[in-house]
Short mmCIF file of N, CA, C and O in Angstrom, two decimals:
data_model
loop_
_atom_site.label_atom_id
_atom_site.label_comp_id
_atom_site.label_asym_id
_atom_site.label_seq_id
_atom_site.Cartn_x
_atom_site.Cartn_y
_atom_site.Cartn_z
N GLN A 26 -41.96 -30.47 -12.73
CA GLN A 26 -41.44 -31.14 -11.54
C GLN A 26 -42.57 -31.66 -10.66
O GLN A 26 -42.50 -32.82 -10.21
N VAL A 27 -43.55 -30.82 -10.40
CA VAL A 27 -44.69 -31.25 -9.61
C VAL A 27 -45.63 -32.05 -10.50
O VAL A 27 -46.01 -31.60 -11.58
N GLN A 28 -46.00 -33.23 -10.04
CA GLN A 28 -46.87 -34.10 -10.80
C GLN A 28 -48.09 -34.49 -9.98
O GLN A 28 -47.98 -34.76 -8.78
N LEU A 29 -49.23 -34.51 -10.64
CA LEU A 29 -50.48 -34.90 -10.03
C LEU A 29 -51.10 -36.02 -10.86
O LEU A 29 -51.19 -35.90 -12.08
N VAL A 30 -51.54 -37.07 -10.21
CA VAL A 30 -52.13 -38.21 -10.90
C VAL A 30 -53.45 -38.57 -10.25
O VAL A 30 -53.48 -38.99 -9.09
N GLU A 31 -54.54 -38.42 -11.01
CA GLU A 31 -55.87 -38.76 -10.52
C GLU A 31 -56.17 -40.24 -10.78
O GLU A 31 -55.65 -40.83 -11.72
N SER A 32 -57.05 -40.77 -9.97
CA SER A 32 -57.53 -42.13 -10.17
C SER A 32 -58.92 -42.27 -9.57
O SER A 32 -59.34 -41.44 -8.76
N GLY A 33 -59.63 -43.30 -9.97
CA GLY A 33 -60.92 -43.62 -9.39
C GLY A 33 -62.12 -43.36 -10.27
O GLY A 33 -63.23 -43.78 -9.92
N GLY A 34 -61.94 -42.69 -11.40
CA GLY A 34 -63.07 -42.42 -12.27
C GLY A 34 -63.56 -43.68 -12.96
O GLY A 34 -62.77 -44.52 -13.36
N GLU A 35 -64.88 -43.80 -13.09
CA GLU A 35 -65.48 -44.95 -13.74
C GLU A 35 -66.94 -44.68 -14.03
O GLU A 35 -67.46 -43.61 -13.73
N LEU A 36 -67.60 -45.67 -14.62
CA LEU A 36 -69.04 -45.60 -14.87
C LEU A 36 -69.78 -45.96 -13.60
O LEU A 36 -69.48 -46.96 -12.95
N VAL A 37 -70.77 -45.14 -13.24
CA VAL A 37 -71.57 -45.38 -12.05
C VAL A 37 -73.01 -44.99 -12.34
O VAL A 37 -73.28 -44.11 -13.15
N GLN A 38 -73.95 -45.66 -11.69
CA GLN A 38 -75.36 -45.36 -11.88
C GLN A 38 -75.76 -44.10 -11.12
O GLN A 38 -75.17 -43.77 -10.09
N ALA A 39 -76.75 -43.41 -11.64
CA ALA A 39 -77.28 -42.25 -10.94
C ALA A 39 -77.70 -42.63 -9.53
O ALA A 39 -78.31 -43.68 -9.31
N GLY A 40 -77.36 -41.76 -8.58
CA GLY A 40 -77.63 -42.03 -7.18
C GLY A 40 -76.50 -42.73 -6.47
O GLY A 40 -76.52 -42.82 -5.23
N GLY A 41 -75.53 -43.20 -7.21
CA GLY A 41 -74.41 -43.91 -6.63
C GLY A 41 -73.32 -42.99 -6.13
O GLY A 41 -73.44 -41.76 -6.17
N SER A 42 -72.24 -43.59 -5.66
CA SER A 42 -71.12 -42.85 -5.08
C SER A 42 -69.81 -43.28 -5.72
O SER A 42 -69.68 -44.39 -6.25
N LEU A 43 -68.84 -42.39 -5.62
CA LEU A 43 -67.53 -42.64 -6.18
C LEU A 43 -66.53 -41.79 -5.41
O LEU A 43 -66.85 -40.66 -5.01
N ARG A 44 -65.33 -42.31 -5.21
CA ARG A 44 -64.27 -41.52 -4.59
C ARG A 44 -63.08 -41.42 -5.53
O ARG A 44 -62.52 -42.43 -5.96
N LEU A 45 -62.70 -40.19 -5.84
CA LEU A 45 -61.53 -39.93 -6.65
C LEU A 45 -60.34 -39.62 -5.75
O LEU A 45 -60.49 -39.04 -4.68
N SER A 46 -59.16 -40.00 -6.21
CA SER A 46 -57.93 -39.70 -5.50
C SER A 46 -56.99 -38.94 -6.41
O SER A 46 -57.02 -39.09 -7.63
N CYS A 47 -56.14 -38.13 -5.81
CA CYS A 47 -55.12 -37.40 -6.54
C CYS A 47 -53.83 -37.45 -5.74
O CYS A 47 -53.76 -36.88 -4.65
N ALA A 48 -52.84 -38.13 -6.28
CA ALA A 48 -51.54 -38.25 -5.64
C ALA A 48 -50.59 -37.20 -6.19
O ALA A 48 -50.48 -37.03 -7.41
N VAL A 49 -49.90 -36.52 -5.31
CA VAL A 49 -49.00 -35.42 -5.68
C VAL A 49 -47.57 -35.80 -5.34
O VAL A 49 -47.28 -36.31 -4.26
N SER A 50 -46.67 -35.52 -6.27
CA SER A 50 -45.25 -35.76 -6.05
C SER A 50 -44.44 -34.60 -6.62
O SER A 50 -44.92 -33.83 -7.44
N GLY A 51 -43.19 -34.48 -6.17
CA GLY A 51 -42.29 -33.48 -6.71
C GLY A 51 -42.38 -32.10 -6.08
O GLY A 51 -41.71 -31.17 -6.54
N GLY A 52 -43.19 -31.95 -5.07
CA GLY A 52 -43.34 -30.68 -4.38
C GLY A 52 -43.66 -30.90 -2.92
O GLY A 52 -43.71 -32.04 -2.45
N THR A 53 -43.87 -29.82 -2.23
CA THR A 53 -44.25 -29.90 -0.82
C THR A 53 -45.77 -29.79 -0.75
O THR A 53 -46.33 -28.70 -0.78
N PHE A 54 -46.41 -30.93 -0.63
CA PHE A 54 -47.86 -31.02 -0.74
C PHE A 54 -48.57 -30.11 0.25
O PHE A 54 -49.58 -29.47 -0.09
N SER A 55 -48.06 -30.03 1.47
CA SER A 55 -48.74 -29.28 2.51
C SER A 55 -48.73 -27.77 2.27
O SER A 55 -49.44 -27.04 2.97
N THR A 56 -47.95 -27.29 1.32
CA THR A 56 -47.93 -25.87 0.99
C THR A 56 -48.92 -25.50 -0.11
O THR A 56 -49.04 -24.33 -0.45
N TYR A 57 -49.62 -26.48 -0.66
CA TYR A 57 -50.55 -26.23 -1.76
C TYR A 57 -51.99 -26.25 -1.31
O TYR A 57 -52.42 -27.18 -0.61
N ARG A 58 -52.73 -25.23 -1.71
CA ARG A 58 -54.18 -25.37 -1.72
C ARG A 58 -54.51 -26.30 -2.88
O ARG A 58 -53.95 -26.16 -3.97
N MET A 59 -55.43 -27.22 -2.67
CA MET A 59 -55.79 -28.17 -3.70
C MET A 59 -57.22 -27.93 -4.19
O MET A 59 -58.11 -27.62 -3.39
N GLY A 60 -57.40 -28.06 -5.48
CA GLY A 60 -58.71 -27.86 -6.07
C GLY A 60 -59.11 -29.01 -6.97
O GLY A 60 -58.26 -29.74 -7.49
N TRP A 61 -60.41 -29.17 -7.13
CA TRP A 61 -60.97 -30.10 -8.10
C TRP A 61 -61.81 -29.32 -9.11
O TRP A 61 -62.61 -28.45 -8.73
N PHE A 62 -61.61 -29.63 -10.37
CA PHE A 62 -62.37 -29.04 -11.46
C PHE A 62 -62.90 -30.16 -12.34
O PHE A 62 -62.43 -31.29 -12.29
N ARG A 63 -63.88 -29.83 -13.15
CA ARG A 63 -64.41 -30.81 -14.09
C ARG A 63 -64.75 -30.13 -15.41
O ARG A 63 -65.01 -28.94 -15.46
N GLN A 64 -64.74 -30.93 -16.47
CA GLN A 64 -65.07 -30.42 -17.79
C GLN A 64 -65.87 -31.46 -18.56
O GLN A 64 -65.40 -32.57 -18.77
N ALA A 65 -67.07 -31.07 -18.94
CA ALA A 65 -67.93 -31.91 -19.75
C ALA A 65 -67.74 -31.56 -21.22
O ALA A 65 -67.31 -30.45 -21.54
N PRO A 66 -68.06 -32.47 -22.13
CA PRO A 66 -67.90 -32.19 -23.56
C PRO A 66 -68.66 -30.93 -23.98
O PRO A 66 -69.83 -30.76 -23.64
N GLY A 67 -67.97 -30.05 -24.69
CA GLY A 67 -68.59 -28.84 -25.19
C GLY A 67 -68.76 -27.74 -24.16
O GLY A 67 -69.34 -26.70 -24.48
N LYS A 68 -68.26 -27.93 -22.95
CA LYS A 68 -68.39 -26.93 -21.90
C LYS A 68 -67.03 -26.49 -21.39
O LYS A 68 -66.03 -27.19 -21.57
N GLU A 69 -67.01 -25.33 -20.75
CA GLU A 69 -65.79 -24.83 -20.14
C GLU A 69 -65.49 -25.59 -18.86
O GLU A 69 -66.37 -26.20 -18.25
N ARG A 70 -64.24 -25.53 -18.45
CA ARG A 70 -63.86 -26.13 -17.19
C ARG A 70 -64.59 -25.45 -16.04
O ARG A 70 -64.69 -24.22 -15.98
N GLU A 71 -65.10 -26.26 -15.13
CA GLU A 71 -65.95 -25.78 -14.05
C GLU A 71 -65.34 -26.10 -12.70
O GLU A 71 -64.86 -27.22 -12.46
N PHE A 72 -65.38 -25.14 -11.80
CA PHE A 72 -64.91 -25.34 -10.44
C PHE A 72 -65.82 -26.30 -9.70
O PHE A 72 -67.05 -26.20 -9.77
N VAL A 73 -65.22 -27.23 -8.97
CA VAL A 73 -65.97 -28.17 -8.15
C VAL A 73 -65.81 -27.85 -6.67
O VAL A 73 -66.79 -27.69 -5.95
N GLY A 74 -64.58 -27.76 -6.22
CA GLY A 74 -64.33 -27.47 -4.82
C GLY A 74 -62.85 -27.32 -4.54
O GLY A 74 -62.00 -27.63 -5.38
N THR A 75 -62.54 -26.84 -3.35
CA THR A 75 -61.16 -26.62 -2.96
C THR A 75 -61.00 -26.87 -1.47
O THR A 75 -61.97 -26.80 -0.71
N ILE A 76 -59.78 -27.16 -1.07
CA ILE A 76 -59.46 -27.41 0.32
C ILE A 76 -58.18 -26.67 0.67
O ILE A 76 -57.24 -26.59 -0.12
N SER A 77 -58.14 -26.12 1.87
CA SER A 77 -56.99 -25.34 2.31
C SER A 77 -55.78 -26.23 2.57
O SER A 77 -55.87 -27.46 2.56
N ARG A 78 -54.66 -25.59 2.80
CA ARG A 78 -53.41 -26.32 2.99
C ARG A 78 -53.47 -27.36 4.10
O ARG A 78 -52.99 -28.49 3.94
N SER A 79 -54.04 -26.97 5.21
CA SER A 79 -54.12 -27.86 6.36
C SER A 79 -55.33 -28.79 6.31
O SER A 79 -55.42 -29.72 7.11
N GLY A 80 -56.26 -28.51 5.41
CA GLY A 80 -57.50 -29.25 5.37
C GLY A 80 -58.56 -28.70 6.30
O GLY A 80 -59.62 -29.31 6.45
N GLY A 81 -58.29 -27.54 6.89
CA GLY A 81 -59.20 -26.98 7.87
C GLY A 81 -60.44 -26.31 7.30
O GLY A 81 -61.40 -26.07 8.04
N SER A 82 -60.43 -25.98 6.02
CA SER A 82 -61.58 -25.35 5.41
C SER A 82 -61.77 -25.85 4.00
O SER A 82 -60.81 -26.20 3.31
N THR A 83 -63.02 -25.89 3.57
CA THR A 83 -63.37 -26.30 2.21
C THR A 83 -64.39 -25.35 1.64
O THR A 83 -65.10 -24.65 2.37
N TYR A 84 -64.47 -25.33 0.33
CA TYR A 84 -65.40 -24.47 -0.38
C TYR A 84 -65.84 -25.21 -1.63
O TYR A 84 -65.01 -25.79 -2.34
N TYR A 85 -67.16 -25.19 -1.92
CA TYR A 85 -67.71 -25.97 -3.02
C TYR A 85 -68.58 -25.13 -3.93
O TYR A 85 -69.19 -24.15 -3.50
N ALA A 86 -68.66 -25.56 -5.17
CA ALA A 86 -69.64 -24.99 -6.07
C ALA A 86 -71.04 -25.35 -5.60
O ALA A 86 -71.26 -26.42 -5.02
N ASP A 87 -71.99 -24.47 -5.86
CA ASP A 87 -73.37 -24.72 -5.44
C ASP A 87 -73.92 -26.01 -6.03
O ASP A 87 -74.74 -26.69 -5.40
N SER A 88 -73.47 -26.36 -7.22
CA SER A 88 -74.00 -27.52 -7.91
C SER A 88 -73.66 -28.85 -7.23
O SER A 88 -74.33 -29.85 -7.47
N VAL A 89 -72.62 -28.84 -6.39
CA VAL A 89 -72.20 -30.08 -5.73
C VAL A 89 -72.28 -30.00 -4.22
O VAL A 89 -72.08 -31.02 -3.55
N LYS A 90 -72.57 -28.84 -3.69
CA LYS A 90 -72.61 -28.64 -2.25
C LYS A 90 -73.62 -29.59 -1.60
O LYS A 90 -74.75 -29.72 -2.06
N GLY A 91 -73.18 -30.26 -0.56
CA GLY A 91 -74.02 -31.22 0.13
C GLY A 91 -73.90 -32.63 -0.40
O GLY A 91 -74.35 -33.58 0.27
N ARG A 92 -73.33 -32.80 -1.59
CA ARG A 92 -73.16 -34.11 -2.19
C ARG A 92 -71.69 -34.54 -2.26
O ARG A 92 -71.39 -35.72 -2.13
N PHE A 93 -70.81 -33.57 -2.48
CA PHE A 93 -69.39 -33.86 -2.64
C PHE A 93 -68.62 -33.39 -1.41
O PHE A 93 -68.97 -32.38 -0.80
N THR A 94 -67.55 -34.10 -1.09
CA THR A 94 -66.69 -33.73 0.03
C THR A 94 -65.24 -33.88 -0.37
O THR A 94 -64.83 -34.92 -0.86
N ILE A 95 -64.46 -32.83 -0.15
CA ILE A 95 -63.02 -32.86 -0.39
C ILE A 95 -62.30 -33.10 0.93
O ILE A 95 -62.66 -32.51 1.95
N SER A 96 -61.29 -33.94 0.90
CA SER A 96 -60.45 -34.15 2.05
C SER A 96 -59.01 -34.32 1.58
O SER A 96 -58.75 -34.50 0.39
N ARG A 97 -58.08 -34.25 2.51
CA ARG A 97 -56.68 -34.45 2.16
C ARG A 97 -55.96 -35.16 3.28
O ARG A 97 -56.33 -35.04 4.46
N ASP A 98 -54.93 -35.88 2.91
CA ASP A 98 -54.07 -36.57 3.85
C ASP A 98 -52.65 -36.11 3.54
O ASP A 98 -52.03 -36.60 2.59
N ASN A 99 -52.16 -35.17 4.31
CA ASN A 99 -50.85 -34.60 4.03
C ASN A 99 -49.70 -35.59 4.25
O ASN A 99 -48.63 -35.43 3.68
N ALA A 100 -49.95 -36.59 5.07
CA ALA A 100 -48.94 -37.63 5.27
C ALA A 100 -48.80 -38.52 4.04
O ALA A 100 -47.75 -39.13 3.83
N LYS A 101 -49.86 -38.61 3.23
CA LYS A 101 -49.85 -39.43 2.03
C LYS A 101 -49.75 -38.61 0.75
O LYS A 101 -49.77 -39.18 -0.34
N ASN A 102 -49.66 -37.29 0.88
CA ASN A 102 -49.60 -36.40 -0.29
C ASN A 102 -50.76 -36.66 -1.25
O ASN A 102 -50.58 -36.73 -2.47
N THR A 103 -51.94 -36.80 -0.70
CA THR A 103 -53.10 -37.18 -1.50
C THR A 103 -54.31 -36.34 -1.12
O THR A 103 -54.55 -36.09 0.07
N VAL A 104 -55.06 -35.94 -2.13
CA VAL A 104 -56.33 -35.27 -1.93
C VAL A 104 -57.43 -36.14 -2.53
O VAL A 104 -57.21 -36.83 -3.52
N TYR A 105 -58.62 -36.10 -1.91
CA TYR A 105 -59.72 -36.96 -2.31
C TYR A 105 -60.95 -36.13 -2.65
O TYR A 105 -61.15 -35.03 -2.12
N LEU A 106 -61.77 -36.69 -3.50
CA LEU A 106 -63.08 -36.12 -3.78
C LEU A 106 -64.10 -37.23 -3.64
O LEU A 106 -64.19 -38.12 -4.49
N GLN A 107 -64.86 -37.18 -2.56
CA GLN A 107 -65.94 -38.14 -2.33
C GLN A 107 -67.20 -37.59 -2.97
O GLN A 107 -67.65 -36.49 -2.63
N MET A 108 -67.79 -38.34 -3.88
CA MET A 108 -68.96 -37.91 -4.63
C MET A 108 -70.12 -38.84 -4.31
O MET A 108 -70.04 -40.04 -4.56
N ASN A 109 -71.18 -38.29 -3.75
CA ASN A 109 -72.37 -39.04 -3.40
C ASN A 109 -73.57 -38.53 -4.19
O ASN A 109 -73.56 -37.42 -4.70
N THR A 110 -74.61 -39.35 -4.25
CA THR A 110 -75.85 -38.99 -4.93
C THR A 110 -75.55 -38.43 -6.32
O THR A 110 -76.01 -37.34 -6.69
N LEU A 111 -74.78 -39.16 -7.07
CA LEU A 111 -74.34 -38.69 -8.37
C LEU A 111 -75.50 -38.56 -9.35
O LEU A 111 -76.45 -39.35 -9.32
N LYS A 112 -75.40 -37.54 -10.19
CA LYS A 112 -76.40 -37.25 -11.20
C LYS A 112 -75.77 -37.34 -12.59
O LYS A 112 -74.56 -37.16 -12.73
N PRO A 113 -76.58 -37.59 -13.62
CA PRO A 113 -76.01 -37.63 -14.97
C PRO A 113 -75.26 -36.35 -15.34
O PRO A 113 -74.26 -36.43 -16.07
N GLU A 114 -75.70 -35.21 -14.85
CA GLU A 114 -75.02 -33.96 -15.16
C GLU A 114 -73.65 -33.82 -14.48
O GLU A 114 -72.92 -32.87 -14.75
N ASP A 115 -73.30 -34.77 -13.61
CA ASP A 115 -71.96 -34.80 -13.04
C ASP A 115 -70.95 -35.45 -13.97
O ASP A 115 -69.75 -35.43 -13.68
N THR A 116 -71.41 -36.01 -15.07
CA THR A 116 -70.53 -36.66 -16.03
C THR A 116 -69.52 -35.65 -16.59
O THR A 116 -69.91 -34.61 -17.13
N ALA A 117 -68.24 -35.96 -16.45
CA ALA A 117 -67.19 -35.04 -16.88
C ALA A 117 -65.84 -35.69 -16.64
O ALA A 117 -65.73 -36.72 -15.98
N VAL A 118 -64.81 -35.06 -17.17
CA VAL A 118 -63.44 -35.38 -16.79
C VAL A 118 -63.10 -34.54 -15.57
O VAL A 118 -63.19 -33.31 -15.61
N TYR A 119 -62.71 -35.20 -14.50
CA TYR A 119 -62.38 -34.52 -13.25
C TYR A 119 -60.87 -34.41 -13.11
O TYR A 119 -60.15 -35.40 -13.24
N SER A 120 -60.40 -33.19 -12.82
CA SER A 120 -58.98 -32.93 -12.69
C SER A 120 -58.68 -32.33 -11.33
O SER A 120 -59.45 -31.50 -10.83
N CYS A 121 -57.58 -32.73 -10.74
CA CYS A 121 -57.11 -32.07 -9.52
C CYS A 121 -56.03 -31.07 -9.88
O CYS A 121 -55.37 -31.17 -10.92
N SER A 122 -55.85 -30.09 -9.02
CA SER A 122 -54.90 -29.02 -9.28
C SER A 122 -54.33 -28.50 -7.97
O SER A 122 -54.92 -28.65 -6.91
N ALA A 123 -53.16 -27.87 -8.07
CA ALA A 123 -52.45 -27.35 -6.91
C ALA A 123 -52.19 -25.87 -7.09
O ALA A 123 -51.73 -25.44 -8.15
N LYS A 124 -52.46 -25.11 -6.06
CA LYS A 124 -52.25 -23.67 -6.04
C LYS A 124 -51.17 -23.34 -5.04
O LYS A 124 -51.32 -23.62 -3.85
N SER A 125 -50.08 -22.75 -5.50
CA SER A 125 -48.95 -22.46 -4.63
C SER A 125 -48.97 -21.06 -4.05
O SER A 125 -48.33 -20.80 -3.04
N GLY A 126 -49.71 -20.14 -4.66
CA GLY A 126 -49.74 -18.77 -4.19
C GLY A 126 -50.67 -18.58 -3.00
O GLY A 126 -51.43 -19.47 -2.62
N LEU A 127 -50.60 -17.38 -2.43
CA LEU A 127 -51.40 -17.05 -1.26
C LEU A 127 -52.56 -16.12 -1.57
O LEU A 127 -53.34 -15.80 -0.68
N SER A 128 -52.67 -15.69 -2.81
CA SER A 128 -53.75 -14.79 -3.20
C SER A 128 -54.39 -15.27 -4.49
O SER A 128 -53.90 -16.19 -5.15
N GLY A 129 -55.50 -14.63 -4.85
CA GLY A 129 -56.22 -14.99 -6.04
C GLY A 129 -57.48 -15.75 -5.73
O GLY A 129 -57.64 -16.33 -4.66
N ALA A 130 -58.39 -15.78 -6.69
CA ALA A 130 -59.66 -16.46 -6.52
C ALA A 130 -59.46 -17.96 -6.50
O ALA A 130 -58.91 -18.54 -7.44
N VAL A 131 -59.91 -18.60 -5.46
CA VAL A 131 -59.67 -20.03 -5.30
C VAL A 131 -60.57 -20.88 -6.18
O VAL A 131 -60.35 -22.09 -6.28
N ASP A 132 -61.56 -20.27 -6.82
CA ASP A 132 -62.45 -21.00 -7.71
C ASP A 132 -62.10 -20.79 -9.18
O ASP A 132 -62.84 -21.27 -10.05
N SER A 133 -61.00 -20.13 -9.46
CA SER A 133 -60.59 -19.86 -10.82
C SER A 133 -59.47 -20.80 -11.25
O SER A 133 -58.43 -20.86 -10.58
N PRO A 134 -59.64 -21.53 -12.34
CA PRO A 134 -58.56 -22.41 -12.79
C PRO A 134 -57.28 -21.68 -13.14
O PRO A 134 -56.19 -22.27 -13.08
N ARG A 135 -57.38 -20.39 -13.48
CA ARG A 135 -56.19 -19.61 -13.82
C ARG A 135 -55.27 -19.42 -12.63
O ARG A 135 -54.09 -19.11 -12.82
N GLU A 136 -55.77 -19.58 -11.43
CA GLU A 136 -54.98 -19.37 -10.22
C GLU A 136 -54.22 -20.62 -9.79
O GLU A 136 -53.40 -20.54 -8.87
N TYR A 137 -54.45 -21.74 -10.43
CA TYR A 137 -53.80 -22.99 -10.06
C TYR A 137 -52.61 -23.27 -10.97
O TYR A 137 -52.68 -23.05 -12.19
N ASP A 138 -51.54 -23.74 -10.37
CA ASP A 138 -50.25 -23.85 -11.05
C ASP A 138 -49.98 -25.21 -11.68
O ASP A 138 -49.30 -25.30 -12.70
N TYR A 139 -50.49 -26.26 -11.08
CA TYR A 139 -50.19 -27.61 -11.53
C TYR A 139 -51.48 -28.40 -11.68
O TYR A 139 -52.41 -28.26 -10.89
N TRP A 140 -51.49 -29.26 -12.70
CA TRP A 140 -52.70 -30.00 -13.05
C TRP A 140 -52.39 -31.46 -13.35
O TRP A 140 -51.34 -31.78 -13.90
N GLY A 141 -53.33 -32.32 -12.99
CA GLY A 141 -53.27 -33.70 -13.40
C GLY A 141 -53.89 -33.89 -14.77
O GLY A 141 -54.42 -32.95 -15.37
N GLN A 142 -53.84 -35.10 -15.28
CA GLN A 142 -54.37 -35.40 -16.60
C GLN A 142 -55.88 -35.59 -16.61
O GLN A 142 -56.51 -35.50 -17.67
N GLY A 143 -56.45 -35.84 -15.47
CA GLY A 143 -57.89 -36.00 -15.36
C GLY A 143 -58.32 -37.46 -15.38
O GLY A 143 -57.62 -38.32 -15.90
N THR A 144 -59.49 -37.71 -14.83
CA THR A 144 -60.07 -39.04 -14.82
C THR A 144 -61.55 -38.93 -15.17
O THR A 144 -62.25 -38.03 -14.70
N GLN A 145 -62.02 -39.83 -16.02
CA GLN A 145 -63.38 -39.76 -16.55
C GLN A 145 -64.38 -40.33 -15.55
O GLN A 145 -64.23 -41.47 -15.08
N VAL A 146 -65.40 -39.55 -15.26
CA VAL A 146 -66.53 -40.00 -14.45
C VAL A 146 -67.77 -39.96 -15.33
O VAL A 146 -68.11 -38.91 -15.89
N THR A 147 -68.43 -41.09 -15.46
CA THR A 147 -69.65 -41.17 -16.26
C THR A 147 -70.78 -41.68 -15.38
O THR A 147 -70.67 -42.75 -14.78
N VAL A 148 -71.86 -40.91 -15.32
CA VAL A 148 -73.02 -41.26 -14.50
C VAL A 148 -74.16 -41.60 -15.44
O VAL A 148 -74.62 -40.75 -16.20
N SER A 149 -74.63 -42.82 -15.38
CA SER A 149 -75.70 -43.28 -16.25
C SER A 149 -77.06 -43.01 -15.61
O SER A 149 -77.22 -43.09 -14.39
N SER A 150 -78.04 -42.70 -16.45
CA SER A 150 -79.38 -42.40 -15.98
C SER A 150 -80.25 -43.64 -15.93
O SER A 150 -79.88 -44.71 -16.43
#
């Protein structure tokens, strides 16, 4: 019932910027903590960052802290991932996810209930 659709992934040069969007439908967006994860070929899914229901707090992986920013617009049922100073190691499929519960580790993909299909981000060196 709940659907998430990512957009914005593309090829970008190292040092460049990109903004991903994730549109949510079929649920009450403001009740979900939203997360971004990424997966590179041959690697496990990796936590990128998360944002609270109201957007009042964010938490990021050390690898992206200071470069990436998560935001949300509850009126538009959309969460964003602004990526700056991109590096080749940021190349991955980026997925957004929704967490409906009130407990559990917010950096664990197992704690998120709904997932989008992902969007490819490729950073050239």
